[in-house]
Short mmCIF file of C-alpha atoms in Angstrom, two decimals:
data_model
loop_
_atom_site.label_atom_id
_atom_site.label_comp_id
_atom_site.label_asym_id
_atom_site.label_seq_id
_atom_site.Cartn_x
_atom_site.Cartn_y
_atom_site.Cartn_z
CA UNK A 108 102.57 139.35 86.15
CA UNK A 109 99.16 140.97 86.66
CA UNK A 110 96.53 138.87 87.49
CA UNK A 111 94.08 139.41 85.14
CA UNK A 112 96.71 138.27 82.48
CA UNK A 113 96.66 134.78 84.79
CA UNK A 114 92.79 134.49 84.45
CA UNK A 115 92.88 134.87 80.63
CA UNK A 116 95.36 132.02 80.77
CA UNK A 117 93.37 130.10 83.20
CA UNK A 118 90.39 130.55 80.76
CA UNK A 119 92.09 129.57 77.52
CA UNK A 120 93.38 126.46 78.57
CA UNK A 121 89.98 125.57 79.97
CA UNK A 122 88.20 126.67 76.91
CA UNK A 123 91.05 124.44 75.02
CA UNK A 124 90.42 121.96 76.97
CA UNK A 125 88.19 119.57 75.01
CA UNK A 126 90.09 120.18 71.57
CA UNK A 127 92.86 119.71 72.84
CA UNK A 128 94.42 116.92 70.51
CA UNK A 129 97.74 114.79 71.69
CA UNK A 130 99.57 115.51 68.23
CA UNK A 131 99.93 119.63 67.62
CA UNK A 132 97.16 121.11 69.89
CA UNK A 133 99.31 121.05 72.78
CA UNK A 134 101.78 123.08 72.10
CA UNK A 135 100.09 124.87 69.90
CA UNK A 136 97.99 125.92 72.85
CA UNK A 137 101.29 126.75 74.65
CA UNK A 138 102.66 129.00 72.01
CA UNK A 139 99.28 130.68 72.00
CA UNK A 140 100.00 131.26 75.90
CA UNK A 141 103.62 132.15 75.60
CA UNK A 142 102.34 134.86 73.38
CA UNK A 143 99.86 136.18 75.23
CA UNK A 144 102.67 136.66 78.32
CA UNK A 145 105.57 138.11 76.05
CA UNK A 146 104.74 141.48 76.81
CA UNK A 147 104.15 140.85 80.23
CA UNK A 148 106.61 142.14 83.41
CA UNK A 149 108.70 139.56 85.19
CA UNK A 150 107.02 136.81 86.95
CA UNK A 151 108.72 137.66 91.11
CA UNK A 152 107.92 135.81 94.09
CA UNK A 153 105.73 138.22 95.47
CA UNK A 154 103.24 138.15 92.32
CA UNK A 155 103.51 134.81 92.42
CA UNK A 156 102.02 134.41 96.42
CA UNK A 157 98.92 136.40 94.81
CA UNK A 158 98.52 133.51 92.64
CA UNK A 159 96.07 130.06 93.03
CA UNK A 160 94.63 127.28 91.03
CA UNK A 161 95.36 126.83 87.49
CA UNK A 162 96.89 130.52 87.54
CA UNK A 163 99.70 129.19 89.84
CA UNK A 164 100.49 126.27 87.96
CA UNK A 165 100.72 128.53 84.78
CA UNK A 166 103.16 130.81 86.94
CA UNK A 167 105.31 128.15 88.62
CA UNK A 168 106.16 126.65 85.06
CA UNK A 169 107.69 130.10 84.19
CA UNK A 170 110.04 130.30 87.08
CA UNK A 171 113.43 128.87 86.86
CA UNK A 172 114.22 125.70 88.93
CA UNK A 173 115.53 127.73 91.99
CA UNK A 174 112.61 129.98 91.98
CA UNK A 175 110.30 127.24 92.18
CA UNK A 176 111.94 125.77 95.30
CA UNK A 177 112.25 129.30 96.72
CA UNK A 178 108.29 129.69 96.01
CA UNK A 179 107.77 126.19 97.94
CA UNK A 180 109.63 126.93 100.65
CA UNK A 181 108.30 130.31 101.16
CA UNK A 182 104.48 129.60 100.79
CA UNK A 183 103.88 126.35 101.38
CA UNK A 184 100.07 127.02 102.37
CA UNK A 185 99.79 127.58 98.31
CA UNK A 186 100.89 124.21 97.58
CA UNK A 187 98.55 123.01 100.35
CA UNK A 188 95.37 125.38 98.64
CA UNK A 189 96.24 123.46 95.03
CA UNK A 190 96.06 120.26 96.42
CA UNK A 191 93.11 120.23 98.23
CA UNK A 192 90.80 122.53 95.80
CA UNK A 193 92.72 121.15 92.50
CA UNK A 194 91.89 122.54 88.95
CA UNK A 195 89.80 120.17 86.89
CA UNK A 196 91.80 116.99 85.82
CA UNK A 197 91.66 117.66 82.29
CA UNK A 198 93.07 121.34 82.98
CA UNK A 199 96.17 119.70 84.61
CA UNK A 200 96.54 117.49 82.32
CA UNK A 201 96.56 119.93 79.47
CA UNK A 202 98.90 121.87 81.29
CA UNK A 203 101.21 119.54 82.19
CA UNK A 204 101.00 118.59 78.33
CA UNK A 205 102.23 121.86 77.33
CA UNK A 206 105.29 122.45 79.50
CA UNK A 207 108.68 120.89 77.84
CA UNK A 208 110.87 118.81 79.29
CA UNK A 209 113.13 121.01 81.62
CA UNK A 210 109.56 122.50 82.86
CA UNK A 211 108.55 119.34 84.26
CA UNK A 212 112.03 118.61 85.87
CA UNK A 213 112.48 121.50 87.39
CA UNK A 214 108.98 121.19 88.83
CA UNK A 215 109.74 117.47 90.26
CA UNK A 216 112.75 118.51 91.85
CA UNK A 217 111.16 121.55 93.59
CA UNK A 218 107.92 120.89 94.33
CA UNK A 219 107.14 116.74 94.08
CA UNK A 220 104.51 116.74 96.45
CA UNK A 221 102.90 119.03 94.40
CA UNK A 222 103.33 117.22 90.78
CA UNK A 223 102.96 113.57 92.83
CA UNK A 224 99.63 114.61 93.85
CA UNK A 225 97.44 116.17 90.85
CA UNK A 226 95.41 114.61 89.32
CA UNK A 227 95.64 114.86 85.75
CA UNK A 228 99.43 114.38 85.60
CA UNK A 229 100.85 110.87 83.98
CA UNK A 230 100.96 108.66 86.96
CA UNK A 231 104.85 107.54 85.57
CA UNK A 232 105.76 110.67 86.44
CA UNK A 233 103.27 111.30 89.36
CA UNK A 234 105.45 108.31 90.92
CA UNK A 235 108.59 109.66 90.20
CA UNK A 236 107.64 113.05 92.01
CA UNK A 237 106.24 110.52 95.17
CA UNK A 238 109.21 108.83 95.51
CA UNK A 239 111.14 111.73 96.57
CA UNK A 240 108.78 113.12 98.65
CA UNK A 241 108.40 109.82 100.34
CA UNK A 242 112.36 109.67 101.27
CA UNK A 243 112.49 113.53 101.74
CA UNK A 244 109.35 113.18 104.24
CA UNK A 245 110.81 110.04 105.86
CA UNK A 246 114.64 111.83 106.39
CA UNK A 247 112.90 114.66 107.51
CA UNK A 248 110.22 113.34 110.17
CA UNK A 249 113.66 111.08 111.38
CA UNK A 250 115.92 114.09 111.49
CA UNK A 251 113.07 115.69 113.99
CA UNK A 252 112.97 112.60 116.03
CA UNK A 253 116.15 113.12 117.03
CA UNK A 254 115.84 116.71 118.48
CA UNK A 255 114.23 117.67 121.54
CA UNK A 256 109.89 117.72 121.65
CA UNK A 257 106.98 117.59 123.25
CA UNK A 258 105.40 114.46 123.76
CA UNK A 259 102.57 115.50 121.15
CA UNK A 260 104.95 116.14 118.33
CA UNK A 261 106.66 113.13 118.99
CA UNK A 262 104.14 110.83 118.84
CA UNK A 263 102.98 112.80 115.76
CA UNK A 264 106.14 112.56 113.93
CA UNK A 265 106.65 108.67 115.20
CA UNK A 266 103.06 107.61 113.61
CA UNK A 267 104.09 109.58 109.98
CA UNK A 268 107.62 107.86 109.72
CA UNK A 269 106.14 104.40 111.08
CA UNK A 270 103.23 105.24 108.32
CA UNK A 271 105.61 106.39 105.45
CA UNK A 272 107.73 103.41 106.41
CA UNK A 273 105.15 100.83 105.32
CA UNK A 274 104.81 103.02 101.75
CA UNK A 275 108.53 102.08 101.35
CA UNK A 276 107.77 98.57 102.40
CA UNK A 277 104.72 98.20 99.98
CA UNK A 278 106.34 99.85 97.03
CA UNK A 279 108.85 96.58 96.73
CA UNK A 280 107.77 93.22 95.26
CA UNK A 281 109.44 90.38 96.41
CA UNK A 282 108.86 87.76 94.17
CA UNK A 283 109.65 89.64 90.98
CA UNK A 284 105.75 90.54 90.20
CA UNK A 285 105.08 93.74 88.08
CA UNK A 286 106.51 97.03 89.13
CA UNK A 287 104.82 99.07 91.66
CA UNK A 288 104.52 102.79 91.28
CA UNK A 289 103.71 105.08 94.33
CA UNK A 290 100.76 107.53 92.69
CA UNK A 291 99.48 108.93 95.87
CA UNK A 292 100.95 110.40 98.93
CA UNK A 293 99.77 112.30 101.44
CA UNK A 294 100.93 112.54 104.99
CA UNK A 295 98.63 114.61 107.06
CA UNK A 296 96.66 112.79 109.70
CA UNK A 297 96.69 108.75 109.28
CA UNK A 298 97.59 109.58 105.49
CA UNK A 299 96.87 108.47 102.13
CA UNK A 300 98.83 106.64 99.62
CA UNK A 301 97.84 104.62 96.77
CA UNK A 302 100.10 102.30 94.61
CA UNK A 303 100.01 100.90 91.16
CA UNK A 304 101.05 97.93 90.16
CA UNK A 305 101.57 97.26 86.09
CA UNK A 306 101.80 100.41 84.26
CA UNK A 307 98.25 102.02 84.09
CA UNK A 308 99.52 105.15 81.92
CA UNK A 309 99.70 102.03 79.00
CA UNK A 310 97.66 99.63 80.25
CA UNK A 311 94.54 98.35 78.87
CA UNK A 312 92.37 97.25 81.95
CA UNK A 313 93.06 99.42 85.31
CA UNK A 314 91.01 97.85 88.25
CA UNK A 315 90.80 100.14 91.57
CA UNK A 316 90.82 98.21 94.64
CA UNK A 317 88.92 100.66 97.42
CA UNK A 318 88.85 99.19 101.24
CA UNK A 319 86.56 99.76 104.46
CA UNK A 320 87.03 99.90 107.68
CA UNK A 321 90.43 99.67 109.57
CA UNK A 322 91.98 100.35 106.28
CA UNK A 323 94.27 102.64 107.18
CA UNK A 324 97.92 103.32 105.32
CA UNK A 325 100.41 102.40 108.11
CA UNK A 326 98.47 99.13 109.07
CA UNK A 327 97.08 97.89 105.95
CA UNK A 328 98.95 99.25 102.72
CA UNK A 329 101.35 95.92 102.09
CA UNK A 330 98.57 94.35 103.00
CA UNK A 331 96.26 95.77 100.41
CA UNK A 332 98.93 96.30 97.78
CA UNK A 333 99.83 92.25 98.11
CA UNK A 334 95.68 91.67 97.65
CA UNK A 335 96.09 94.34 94.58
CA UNK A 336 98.99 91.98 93.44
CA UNK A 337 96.66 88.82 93.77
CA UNK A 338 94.35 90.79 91.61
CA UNK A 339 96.83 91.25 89.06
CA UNK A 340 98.37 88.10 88.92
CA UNK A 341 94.21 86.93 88.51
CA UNK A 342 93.61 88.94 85.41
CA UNK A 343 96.96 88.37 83.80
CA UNK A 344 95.80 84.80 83.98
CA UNK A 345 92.59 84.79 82.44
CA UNK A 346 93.86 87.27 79.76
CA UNK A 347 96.71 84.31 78.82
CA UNK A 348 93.17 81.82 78.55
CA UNK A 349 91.28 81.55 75.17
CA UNK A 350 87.69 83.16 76.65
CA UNK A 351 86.82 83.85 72.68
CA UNK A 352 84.91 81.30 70.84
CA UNK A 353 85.94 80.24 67.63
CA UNK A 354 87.61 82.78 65.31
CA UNK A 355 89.39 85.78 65.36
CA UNK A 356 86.81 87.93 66.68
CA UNK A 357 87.68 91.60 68.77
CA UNK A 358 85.28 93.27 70.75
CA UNK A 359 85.79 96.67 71.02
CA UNK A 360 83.42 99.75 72.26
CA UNK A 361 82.80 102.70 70.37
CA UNK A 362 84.59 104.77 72.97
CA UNK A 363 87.84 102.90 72.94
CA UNK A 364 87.02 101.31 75.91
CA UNK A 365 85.88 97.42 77.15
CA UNK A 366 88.42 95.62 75.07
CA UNK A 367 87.63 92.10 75.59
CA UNK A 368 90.43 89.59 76.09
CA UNK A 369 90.82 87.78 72.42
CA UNK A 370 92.62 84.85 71.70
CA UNK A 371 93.61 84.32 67.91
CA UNK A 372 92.49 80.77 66.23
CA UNK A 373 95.72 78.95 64.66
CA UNK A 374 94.29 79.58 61.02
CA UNK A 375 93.88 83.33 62.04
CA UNK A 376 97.68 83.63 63.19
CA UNK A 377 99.05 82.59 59.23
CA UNK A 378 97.06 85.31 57.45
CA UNK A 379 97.37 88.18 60.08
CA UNK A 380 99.54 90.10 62.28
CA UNK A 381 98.77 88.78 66.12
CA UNK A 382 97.67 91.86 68.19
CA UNK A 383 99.74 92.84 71.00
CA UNK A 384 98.95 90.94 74.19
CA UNK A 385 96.48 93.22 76.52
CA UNK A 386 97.69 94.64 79.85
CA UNK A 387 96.43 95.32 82.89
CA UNK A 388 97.32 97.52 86.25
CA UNK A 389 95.86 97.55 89.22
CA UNK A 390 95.74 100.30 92.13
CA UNK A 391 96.15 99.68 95.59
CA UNK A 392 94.06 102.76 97.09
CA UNK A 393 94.06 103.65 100.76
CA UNK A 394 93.17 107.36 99.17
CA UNK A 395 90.94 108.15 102.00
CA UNK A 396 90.61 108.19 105.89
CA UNK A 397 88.70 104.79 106.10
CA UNK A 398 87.41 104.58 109.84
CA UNK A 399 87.89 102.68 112.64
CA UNK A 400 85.39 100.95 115.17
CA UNK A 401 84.58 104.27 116.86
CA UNK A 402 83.68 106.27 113.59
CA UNK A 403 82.44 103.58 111.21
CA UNK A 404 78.83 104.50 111.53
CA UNK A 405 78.93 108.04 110.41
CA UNK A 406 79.10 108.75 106.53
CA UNK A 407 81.58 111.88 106.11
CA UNK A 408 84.74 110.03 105.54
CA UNK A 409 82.93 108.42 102.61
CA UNK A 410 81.68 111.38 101.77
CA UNK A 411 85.13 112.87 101.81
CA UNK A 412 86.36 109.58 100.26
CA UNK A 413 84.30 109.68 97.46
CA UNK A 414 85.68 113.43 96.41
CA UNK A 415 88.90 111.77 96.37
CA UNK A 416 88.17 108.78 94.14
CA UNK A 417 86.03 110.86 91.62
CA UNK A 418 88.94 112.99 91.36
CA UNK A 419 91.44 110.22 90.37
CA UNK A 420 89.23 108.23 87.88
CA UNK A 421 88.99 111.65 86.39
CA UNK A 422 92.88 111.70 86.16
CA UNK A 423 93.36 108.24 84.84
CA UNK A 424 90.67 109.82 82.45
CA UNK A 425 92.01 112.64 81.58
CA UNK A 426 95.55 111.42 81.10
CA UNK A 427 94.84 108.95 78.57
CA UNK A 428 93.11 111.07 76.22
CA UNK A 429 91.61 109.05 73.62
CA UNK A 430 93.21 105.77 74.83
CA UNK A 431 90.58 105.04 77.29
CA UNK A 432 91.50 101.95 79.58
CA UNK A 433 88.53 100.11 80.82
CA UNK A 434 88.46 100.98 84.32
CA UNK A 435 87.13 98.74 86.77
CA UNK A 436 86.41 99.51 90.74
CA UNK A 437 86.34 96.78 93.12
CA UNK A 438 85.25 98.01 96.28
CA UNK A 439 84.76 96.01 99.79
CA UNK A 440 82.96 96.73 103.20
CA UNK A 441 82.77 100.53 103.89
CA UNK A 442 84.96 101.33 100.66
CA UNK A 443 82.09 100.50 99.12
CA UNK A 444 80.20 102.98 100.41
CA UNK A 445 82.46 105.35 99.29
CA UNK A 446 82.62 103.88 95.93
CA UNK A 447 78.76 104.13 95.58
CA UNK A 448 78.26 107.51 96.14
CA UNK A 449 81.32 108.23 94.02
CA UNK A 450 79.48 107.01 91.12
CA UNK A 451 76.09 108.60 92.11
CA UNK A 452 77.78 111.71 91.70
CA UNK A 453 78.68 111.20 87.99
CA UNK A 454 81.25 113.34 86.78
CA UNK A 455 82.99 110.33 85.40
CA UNK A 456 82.12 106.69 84.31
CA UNK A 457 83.74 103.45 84.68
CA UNK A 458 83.26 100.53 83.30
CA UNK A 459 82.72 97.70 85.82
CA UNK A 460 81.90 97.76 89.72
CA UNK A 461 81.96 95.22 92.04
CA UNK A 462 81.43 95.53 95.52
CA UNK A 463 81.14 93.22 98.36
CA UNK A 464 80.63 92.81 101.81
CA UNK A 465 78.37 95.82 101.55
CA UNK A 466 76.72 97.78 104.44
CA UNK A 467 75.06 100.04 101.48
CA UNK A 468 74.11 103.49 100.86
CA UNK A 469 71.52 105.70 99.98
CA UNK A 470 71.60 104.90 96.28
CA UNK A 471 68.80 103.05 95.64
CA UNK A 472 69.83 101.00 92.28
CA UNK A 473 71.85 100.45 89.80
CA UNK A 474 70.46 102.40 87.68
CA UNK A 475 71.77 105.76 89.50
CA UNK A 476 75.54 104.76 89.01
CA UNK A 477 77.44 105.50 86.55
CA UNK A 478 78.71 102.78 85.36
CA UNK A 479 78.63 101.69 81.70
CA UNK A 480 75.80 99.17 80.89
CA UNK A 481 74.60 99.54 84.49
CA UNK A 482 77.81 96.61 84.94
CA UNK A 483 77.40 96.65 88.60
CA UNK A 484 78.24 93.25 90.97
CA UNK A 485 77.27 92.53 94.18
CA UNK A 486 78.91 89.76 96.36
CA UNK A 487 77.59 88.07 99.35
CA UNK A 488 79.54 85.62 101.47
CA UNK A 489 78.00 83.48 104.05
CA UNK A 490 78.58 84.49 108.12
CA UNK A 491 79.63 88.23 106.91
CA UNK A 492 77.43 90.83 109.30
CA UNK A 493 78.04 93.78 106.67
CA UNK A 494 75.75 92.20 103.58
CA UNK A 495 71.85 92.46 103.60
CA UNK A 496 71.97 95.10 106.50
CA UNK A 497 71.48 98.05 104.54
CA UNK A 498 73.07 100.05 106.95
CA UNK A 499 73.63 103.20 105.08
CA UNK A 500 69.89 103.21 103.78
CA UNK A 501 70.58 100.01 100.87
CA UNK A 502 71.31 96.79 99.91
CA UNK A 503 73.23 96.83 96.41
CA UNK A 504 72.62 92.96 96.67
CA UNK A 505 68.53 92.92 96.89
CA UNK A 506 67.12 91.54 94.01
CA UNK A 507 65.43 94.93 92.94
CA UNK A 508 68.65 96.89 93.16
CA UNK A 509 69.29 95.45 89.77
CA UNK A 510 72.86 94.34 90.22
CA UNK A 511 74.08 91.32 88.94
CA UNK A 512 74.87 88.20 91.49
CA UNK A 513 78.71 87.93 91.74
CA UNK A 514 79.67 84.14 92.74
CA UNK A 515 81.67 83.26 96.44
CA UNK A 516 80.57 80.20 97.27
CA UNK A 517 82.90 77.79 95.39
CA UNK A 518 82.40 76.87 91.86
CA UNK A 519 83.89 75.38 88.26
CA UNK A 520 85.84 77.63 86.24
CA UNK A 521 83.54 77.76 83.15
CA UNK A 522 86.61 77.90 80.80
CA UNK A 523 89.55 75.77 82.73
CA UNK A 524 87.47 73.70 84.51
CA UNK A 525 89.23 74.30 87.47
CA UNK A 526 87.51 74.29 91.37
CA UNK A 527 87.06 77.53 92.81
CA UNK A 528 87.31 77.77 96.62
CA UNK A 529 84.36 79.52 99.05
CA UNK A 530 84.68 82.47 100.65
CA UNK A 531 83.47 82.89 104.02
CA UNK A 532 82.64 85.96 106.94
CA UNK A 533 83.69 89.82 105.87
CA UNK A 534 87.26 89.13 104.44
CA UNK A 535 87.87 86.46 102.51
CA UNK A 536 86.35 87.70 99.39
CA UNK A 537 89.67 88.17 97.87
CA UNK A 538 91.77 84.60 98.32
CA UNK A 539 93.96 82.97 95.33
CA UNK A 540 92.10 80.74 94.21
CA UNK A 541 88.61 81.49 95.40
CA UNK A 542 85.47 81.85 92.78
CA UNK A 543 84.78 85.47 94.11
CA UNK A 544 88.73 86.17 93.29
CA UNK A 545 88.13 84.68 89.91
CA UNK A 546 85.24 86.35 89.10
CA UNK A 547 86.38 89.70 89.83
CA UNK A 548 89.18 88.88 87.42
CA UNK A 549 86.94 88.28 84.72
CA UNK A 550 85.16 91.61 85.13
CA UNK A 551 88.27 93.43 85.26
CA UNK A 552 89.10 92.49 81.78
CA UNK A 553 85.92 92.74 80.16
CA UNK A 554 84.84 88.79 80.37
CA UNK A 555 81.69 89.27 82.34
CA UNK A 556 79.79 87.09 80.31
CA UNK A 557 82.01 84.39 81.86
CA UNK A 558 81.24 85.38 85.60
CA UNK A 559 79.79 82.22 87.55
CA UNK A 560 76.75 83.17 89.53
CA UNK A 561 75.55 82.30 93.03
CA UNK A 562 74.90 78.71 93.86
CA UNK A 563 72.81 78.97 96.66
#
């Protein structure tokens, strides 16, 4: 197919883009694009390696299922150029809204690194996709092990299967908690992965956890999909408490967004239909090269960190169309860094951050984030060396940043009554059972107004 007819189609889904309605626009938007290539030549291989961006993705859902794993075999380096200069989130996901069901399988089975990775495809089926190319990747990089090579490859191919080992390992629960989804893999360099626990193509609350140094997948992904779970397990609680005062009030925001946690009266439950119970996911993301010791001082892996999270809010975003979750970013140490400057950028919004154990940024308040209502947290624990250094030029915690004070040092639960533990030094912010723990559960599902402040 000539590539000028590709543009055109590249253009009219992005001009379609913002219309685009879940019911009939779709596929009326498809027919419109099936008609415009009837009277076009057979898409071949060949045209098809002339092909990038949105124009490929258009192309690769024309090709029959062995063509597509012909294409992905043959020019890999185009699946590489999607991936790391994507289309715009909301010109996947109208895309991927268009193609019918065969479409999408055929693209799964040949080319799941591709569909596990872009942004703007339902992260169900973004997991789906993942989990192949985690056992394909892991078969493959063990397969290799086994033949003769140099020491560099070896050690190469040992770090990626110890590395895509621990995804395995993180994806399983082991005390029946709620299912985990992979919705991220990449395994260049140290890698990135990010998993989701709870269903966040449904649910109503989504909270991203982002981490900081040392962070990497291989060492640290059970470890920060278990805090993710703690997280969970956190919000899930405090959704199951009555936080509403008396009567069967719902909050809701004019965007669809910042449902708060509601709690029918007895007298409201005889005259009206109860509402079904609010749900919550949260994401484990290692979606960046978080650095070590050596490299922690520089700011280009948050830089290139922040690209990456901007991108997937934008996803989660654009995926949900008009069911907007209220998303929530929880950010410690270095990840917050990252997280700041994500939201300085602001091509997208969320609803709640919290960061602690900050070294800062150059953003100098609240004010520059986006983040609805300017809901930003800060959390400082006593004997941690990151908070009040303003490191990166900063300190989201100084009184004229205009955050809010986010509780750690052991408190009351203002609804349960229950005693909330301390947390102490640069990693303890997020232990069961702590008030920071607590508090961040509150924010996550839209119960701010319940957050216990500092006692010092």
């Amino acid at each position: 197919m000539p590539e000028t007819s590709r543009v055109t189609l590249q253009e009219t889904v992005a001009a379609r883009v913002s219309d685009r309605q879940s019911d009939g626009g779709a596929s009326a938007l498809w027919a419109q694009l099936e008609t415009q290539t009837a009277s076009s030549v057979d898409i071949d291989l060949a045209t098809m390696g002339t092909m990038t961006g949105a124009n490929l993705l258009v192309g690769l859902a024309q090709l029959p299922l062995a063509d597509v794993a012909a294409f992905a075999a043959e020019f890999p380096t185009h699946i590489d150029a999607v991936l790391s200069a994507p289309p715009e989130a909301t010109v996947v996901s109208a895309w991927w809204t268009m193609l019918d069901a065969t479409q999408r399988a055929s693209l799964t089975a040949a080319t799941p690194r591709l569909v596990g990775n872009l942004d703007g495809v339902p992260l169900a089926q973004r997991s789906r996709a993942n989990e192949t190319y985690l056992r394909e990747s892991l078969d493959e990089a063990t397969r290799a092990l086994d033949g003769v090579l140099s020491a560099t490859e070896r050690t190469r191919l040992t770090s990626q299967a110890a590395m895509l080992t621990q995804v395995a390992a993180a994806l399983h629960a082991s005390d029946g908690g709620p299912k985990r989804s992979l919705v991220l893999l990449d395994t260049s360099g140290s890698g990135r992965a990010a998993i989701a626990l709870g269903n966040p193509d449904t649910a109503d609350y989504i909270g991203y956890l982002v981490p900081g140094m040392n962070y990497q997948v291989e060492p640290q992904i059970v470890n920060w999909t278990n805090v993710a779970d703690d997280l969970y397990r956190e919000q899930v609680a405090v959704l199951a408490e009555d936080t509403t005062p008396a009567g069967p009030t719902v909050t809701t925001a004019s965007s669809g967004r910042g449902l708060a946690a509601t709690a029918l009266t007895t007298s409201a439950l005889t005259s009206a239909t109860p509402a079904a119970a609010p749900t919550v996911a949260t994401i484990s993301w290692i979606g960046y090269e978080a650095p070590d010791l050596f490299s922690v001082g520089g700011l280009d892996r948050a830089v290139a960190g922040a690209a990456f999270l901007e991108t997937s809010w934008a996803g989660v975003r654009a995926t949900r169309g008009a069911d907007q979750p209220f998303v929530s970013v929880f950010a410690h140490s270095y990840g917050s860094t990252v997280s700041l400057l994500a939201l300085a950028q602001g091509s997208v919004e969320v609803d709640a951050l919290v960061v602690v154990g900050s070294p800062g940024s150059a953003i100098q308040s609240a004010a520059k984030l986006k983040v609805t209502d300017e809901n930003v947290f800060v959390g400082k624990a006593d004997w941690d060396p990151a908070v009040n250094s303003a490191f990166f030029g900063s300190d989201p915690g100084a009184s004229s940043y205009g955050a809010r004070v986010l509780g750690v040092h052991g408190g009351i639960d203002s609804v349960t009554g229950a005693t909330l533990t301390e947390s102490v030094g640069h990693n303890d912010y997020f232990k069961p059972g702590s008030e920071s723990l607590h508090n961040m559960a509150l924010i996550g599902t839209d119960n701010a107004e319940l957050v216990t402040g500092d006692t010092e």
